[in-house]
PDB file of C-alpha atoms in Angstrom:
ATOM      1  CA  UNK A  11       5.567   9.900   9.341  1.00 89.00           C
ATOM      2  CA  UNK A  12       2.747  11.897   8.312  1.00 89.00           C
ATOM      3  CA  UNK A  13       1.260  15.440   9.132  1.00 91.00           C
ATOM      4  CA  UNK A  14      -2.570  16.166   8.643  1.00 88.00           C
ATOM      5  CA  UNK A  15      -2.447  20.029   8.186  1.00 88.00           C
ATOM      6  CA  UNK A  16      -5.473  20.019   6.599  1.00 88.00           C
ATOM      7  CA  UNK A  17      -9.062  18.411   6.409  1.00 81.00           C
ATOM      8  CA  UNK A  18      -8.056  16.460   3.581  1.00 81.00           C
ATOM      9  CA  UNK A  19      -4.439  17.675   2.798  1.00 89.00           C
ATOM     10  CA  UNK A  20      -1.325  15.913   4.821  1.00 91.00           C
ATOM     11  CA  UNK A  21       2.204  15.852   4.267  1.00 95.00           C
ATOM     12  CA  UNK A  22       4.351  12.631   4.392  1.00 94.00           C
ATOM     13  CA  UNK A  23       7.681  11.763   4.837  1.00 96.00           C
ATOM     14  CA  UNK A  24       8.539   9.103   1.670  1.00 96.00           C
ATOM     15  CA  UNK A  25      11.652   7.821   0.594  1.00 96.00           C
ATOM     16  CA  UNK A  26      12.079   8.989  -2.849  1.00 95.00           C
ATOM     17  CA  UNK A  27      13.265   5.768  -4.241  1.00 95.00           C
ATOM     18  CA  UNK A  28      10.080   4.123  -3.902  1.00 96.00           C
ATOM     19  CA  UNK A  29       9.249   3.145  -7.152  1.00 95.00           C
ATOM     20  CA  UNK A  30       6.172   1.683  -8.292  1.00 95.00           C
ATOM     21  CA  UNK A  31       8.031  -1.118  -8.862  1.00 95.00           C
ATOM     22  CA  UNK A  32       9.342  -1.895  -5.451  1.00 95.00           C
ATOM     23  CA  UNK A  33       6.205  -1.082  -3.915  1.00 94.00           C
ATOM     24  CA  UNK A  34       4.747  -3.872  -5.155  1.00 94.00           C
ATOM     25  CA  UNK A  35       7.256  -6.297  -4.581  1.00 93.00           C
ATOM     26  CA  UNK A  36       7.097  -4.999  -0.988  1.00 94.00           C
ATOM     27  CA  UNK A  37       3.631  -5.877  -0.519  1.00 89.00           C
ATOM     28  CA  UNK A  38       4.171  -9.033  -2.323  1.00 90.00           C
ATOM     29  CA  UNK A  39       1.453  -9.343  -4.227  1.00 89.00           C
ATOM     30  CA  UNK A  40       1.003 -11.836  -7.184  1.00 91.00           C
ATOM     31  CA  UNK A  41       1.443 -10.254 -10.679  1.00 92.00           C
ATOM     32  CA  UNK A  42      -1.688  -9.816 -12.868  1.00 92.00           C
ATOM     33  CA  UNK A  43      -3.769 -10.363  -9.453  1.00 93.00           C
ATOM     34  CA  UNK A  44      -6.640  -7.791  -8.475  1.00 91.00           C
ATOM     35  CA  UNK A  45      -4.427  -7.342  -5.362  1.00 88.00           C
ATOM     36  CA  UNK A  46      -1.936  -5.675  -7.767  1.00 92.00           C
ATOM     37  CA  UNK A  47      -4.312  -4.010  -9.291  1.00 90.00           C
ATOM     38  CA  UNK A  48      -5.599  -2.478  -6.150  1.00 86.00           C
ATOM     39  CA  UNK A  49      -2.109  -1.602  -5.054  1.00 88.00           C
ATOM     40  CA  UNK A  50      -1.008  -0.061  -8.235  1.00 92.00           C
ATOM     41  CA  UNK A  51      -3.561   2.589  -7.836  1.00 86.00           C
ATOM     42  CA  UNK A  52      -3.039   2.989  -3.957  1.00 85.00           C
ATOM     43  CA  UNK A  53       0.117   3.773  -5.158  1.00 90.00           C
ATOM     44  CA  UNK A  54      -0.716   5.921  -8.467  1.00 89.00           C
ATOM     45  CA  UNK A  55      -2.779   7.628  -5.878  1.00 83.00           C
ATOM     46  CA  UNK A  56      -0.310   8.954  -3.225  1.00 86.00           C
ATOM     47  CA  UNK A  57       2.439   9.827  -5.810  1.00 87.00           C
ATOM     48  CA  UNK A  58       0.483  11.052  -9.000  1.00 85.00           C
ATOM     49  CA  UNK A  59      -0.723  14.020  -7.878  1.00 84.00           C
ATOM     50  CA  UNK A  60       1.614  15.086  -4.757  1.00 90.00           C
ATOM     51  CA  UNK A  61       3.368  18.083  -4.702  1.00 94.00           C
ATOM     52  CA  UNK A  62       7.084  17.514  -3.684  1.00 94.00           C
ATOM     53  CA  UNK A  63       7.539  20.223  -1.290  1.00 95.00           C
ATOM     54  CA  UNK A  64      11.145  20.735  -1.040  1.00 95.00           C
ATOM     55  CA  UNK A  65      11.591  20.818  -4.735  1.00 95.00           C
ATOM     56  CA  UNK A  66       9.109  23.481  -4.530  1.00 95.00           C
ATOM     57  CA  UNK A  67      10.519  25.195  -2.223  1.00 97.00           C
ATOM     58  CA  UNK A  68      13.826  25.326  -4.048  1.00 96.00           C
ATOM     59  CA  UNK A  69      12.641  26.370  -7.078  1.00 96.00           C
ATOM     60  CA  UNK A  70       9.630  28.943  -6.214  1.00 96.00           C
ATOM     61  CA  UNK A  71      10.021  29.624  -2.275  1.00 97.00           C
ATOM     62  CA  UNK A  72      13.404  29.942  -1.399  1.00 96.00           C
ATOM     63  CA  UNK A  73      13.795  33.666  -1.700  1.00 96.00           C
ATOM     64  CA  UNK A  74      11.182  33.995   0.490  1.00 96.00           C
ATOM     65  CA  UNK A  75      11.822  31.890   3.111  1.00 97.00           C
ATOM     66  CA  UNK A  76      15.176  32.077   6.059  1.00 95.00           C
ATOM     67  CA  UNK A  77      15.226  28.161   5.285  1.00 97.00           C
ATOM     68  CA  UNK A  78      12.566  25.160   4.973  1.00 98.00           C
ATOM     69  CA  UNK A  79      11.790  25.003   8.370  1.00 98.00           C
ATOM     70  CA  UNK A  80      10.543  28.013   8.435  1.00 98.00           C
ATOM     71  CA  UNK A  81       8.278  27.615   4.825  1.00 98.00           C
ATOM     72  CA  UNK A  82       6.781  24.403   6.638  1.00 98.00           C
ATOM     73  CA  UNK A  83       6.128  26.474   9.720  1.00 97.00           C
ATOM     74  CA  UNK A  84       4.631  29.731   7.897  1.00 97.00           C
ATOM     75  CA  UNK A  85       3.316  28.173   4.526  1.00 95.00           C
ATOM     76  CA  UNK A  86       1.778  25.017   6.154  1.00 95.00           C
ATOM     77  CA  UNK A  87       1.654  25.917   9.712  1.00 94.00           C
ATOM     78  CA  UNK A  88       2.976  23.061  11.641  1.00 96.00           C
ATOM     79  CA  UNK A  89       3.940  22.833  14.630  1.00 95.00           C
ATOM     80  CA  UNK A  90       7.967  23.361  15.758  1.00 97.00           C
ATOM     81  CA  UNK A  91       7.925  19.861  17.050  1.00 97.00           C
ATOM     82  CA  UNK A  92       6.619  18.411  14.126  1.00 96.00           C
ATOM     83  CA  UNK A  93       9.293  20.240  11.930  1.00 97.00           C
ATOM     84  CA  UNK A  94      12.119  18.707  14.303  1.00 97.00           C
ATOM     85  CA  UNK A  95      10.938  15.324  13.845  1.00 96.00           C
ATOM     86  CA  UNK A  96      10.389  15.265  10.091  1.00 96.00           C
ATOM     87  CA  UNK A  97      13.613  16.736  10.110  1.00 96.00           C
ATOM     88  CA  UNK A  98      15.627  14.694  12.051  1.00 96.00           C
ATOM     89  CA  UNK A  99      14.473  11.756  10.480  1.00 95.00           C
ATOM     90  CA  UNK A 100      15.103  13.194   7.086  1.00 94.00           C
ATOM     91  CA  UNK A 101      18.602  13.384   8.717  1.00 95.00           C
ATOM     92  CA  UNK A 102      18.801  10.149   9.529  1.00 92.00           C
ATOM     93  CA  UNK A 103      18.122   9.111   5.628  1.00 95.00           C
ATOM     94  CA  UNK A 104      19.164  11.656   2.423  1.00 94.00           C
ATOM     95  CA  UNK A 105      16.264   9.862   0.511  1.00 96.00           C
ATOM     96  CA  UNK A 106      13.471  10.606   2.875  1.00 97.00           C
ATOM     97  CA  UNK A 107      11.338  13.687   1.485  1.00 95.00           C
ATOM     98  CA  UNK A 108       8.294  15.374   1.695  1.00 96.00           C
ATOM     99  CA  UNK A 109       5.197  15.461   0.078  1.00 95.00           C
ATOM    100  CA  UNK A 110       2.139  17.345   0.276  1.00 94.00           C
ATOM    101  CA  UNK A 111      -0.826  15.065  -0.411  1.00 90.00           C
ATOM    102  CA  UNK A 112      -4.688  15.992  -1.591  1.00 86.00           C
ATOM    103  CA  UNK A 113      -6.303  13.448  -0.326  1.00 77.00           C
ATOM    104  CA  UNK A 114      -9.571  14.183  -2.516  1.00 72.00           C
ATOM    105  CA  UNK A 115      -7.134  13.622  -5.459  1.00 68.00           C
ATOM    106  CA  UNK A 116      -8.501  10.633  -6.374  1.00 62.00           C
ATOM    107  CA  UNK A 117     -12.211  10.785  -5.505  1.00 62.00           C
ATOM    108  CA  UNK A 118     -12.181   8.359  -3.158  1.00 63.00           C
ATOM    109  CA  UNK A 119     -11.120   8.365   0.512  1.00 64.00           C
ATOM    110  CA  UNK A 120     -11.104   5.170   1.261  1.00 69.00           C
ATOM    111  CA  UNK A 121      -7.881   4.232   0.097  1.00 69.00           C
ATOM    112  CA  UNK A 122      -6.810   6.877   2.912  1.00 72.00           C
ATOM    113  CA  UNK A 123      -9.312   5.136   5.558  1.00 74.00           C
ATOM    114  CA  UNK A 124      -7.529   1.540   4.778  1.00 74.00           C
ATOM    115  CA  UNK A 125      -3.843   2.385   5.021  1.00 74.00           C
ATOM    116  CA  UNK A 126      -3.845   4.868   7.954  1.00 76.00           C
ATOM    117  CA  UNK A 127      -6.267   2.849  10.060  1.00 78.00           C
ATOM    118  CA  UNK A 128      -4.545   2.436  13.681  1.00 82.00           C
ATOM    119  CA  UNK A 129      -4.128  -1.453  12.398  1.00 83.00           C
ATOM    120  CA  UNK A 130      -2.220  -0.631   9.103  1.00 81.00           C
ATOM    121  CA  UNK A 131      -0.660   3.529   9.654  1.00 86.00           C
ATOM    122  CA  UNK A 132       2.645   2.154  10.728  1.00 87.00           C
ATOM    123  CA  UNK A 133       2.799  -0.819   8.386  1.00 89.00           C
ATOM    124  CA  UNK A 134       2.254   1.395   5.579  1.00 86.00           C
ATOM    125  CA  UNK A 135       4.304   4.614   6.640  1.00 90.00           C
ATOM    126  CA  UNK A 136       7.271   1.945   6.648  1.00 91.00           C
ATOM    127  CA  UNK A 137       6.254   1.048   3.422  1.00 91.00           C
ATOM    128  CA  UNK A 138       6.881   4.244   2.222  1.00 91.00           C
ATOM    129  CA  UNK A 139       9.771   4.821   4.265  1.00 94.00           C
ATOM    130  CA  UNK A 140      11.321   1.432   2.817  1.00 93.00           C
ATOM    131  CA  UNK A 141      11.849   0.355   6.553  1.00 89.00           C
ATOM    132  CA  UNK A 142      12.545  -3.139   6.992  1.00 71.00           C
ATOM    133  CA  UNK A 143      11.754  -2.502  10.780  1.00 59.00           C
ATOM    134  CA  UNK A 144       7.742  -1.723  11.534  1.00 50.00           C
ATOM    135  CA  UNK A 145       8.466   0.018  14.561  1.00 46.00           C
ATOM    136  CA  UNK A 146      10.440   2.678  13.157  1.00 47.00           C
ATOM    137  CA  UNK A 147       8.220   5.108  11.937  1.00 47.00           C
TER     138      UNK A 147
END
């Protein structure tokens, strides 16, 4: 699931055992391949610079904050609905987080343009989720 809360800026719901790693195998592409190569920085992009909210939020917000619902709806300013559906899917997995994404990161939006076009968004939001089933997300 994703949020755009921004012109550029969006947070997603990953599963924090998405590795690099895994990712790849996921996709399935062939090692040493330019597919791989493409995918390794798809993925370098999303996770290298994100900010992991809730960590944040424990560490720096906390004290300021009745409880993260509340820092996503003053700090980021989504909507209540929004908050109750990343959070009940965070409640359906412990590993499911949130990160805050710059989408200008990496220069380049087109890796943005290819995986949340209507034909790939779910595909990839699974992905990240480590669904098995496409329709979930």
């Amino acid at each position: 699931m994703k949020y755009n809360y921004d012109s550029y800026r969006m947070l997603i719901l990953v599963n924090q055992r998405l590795t690099k790693q895994i990712f790849l195998h996921k996709i399935n592409v062939k090692k040493g391949s330019s597919a791989e190569e493409l995918f390794s920085r798809m993925y370098d992009w999303l996770f290298s610079e994100a900010k992991f909210i809730e960590h944040d939020f424990e560490k720096y917000y906390k004290v300021e904050y009745n409880n993260f619902e509340d820092f996503l709806l003053k700090r980021y300013c989504v909507d209540k609905e929004i908050i109750k559906e990343f959070m009940s899917m965070k409640a359906i997995n412990k590993d499911y987080i949130l990160i805050d994404v710059d989408v200008l990161s990496y220069g380049d939006t087109g890796f943005m343009d290819l995986v949340f076009s209507e034909e790939n968004e779910n595909k990839f939001i699974n992905l990240l989720l480590l669904n098995e089933n496409e329709n979930q997300a």
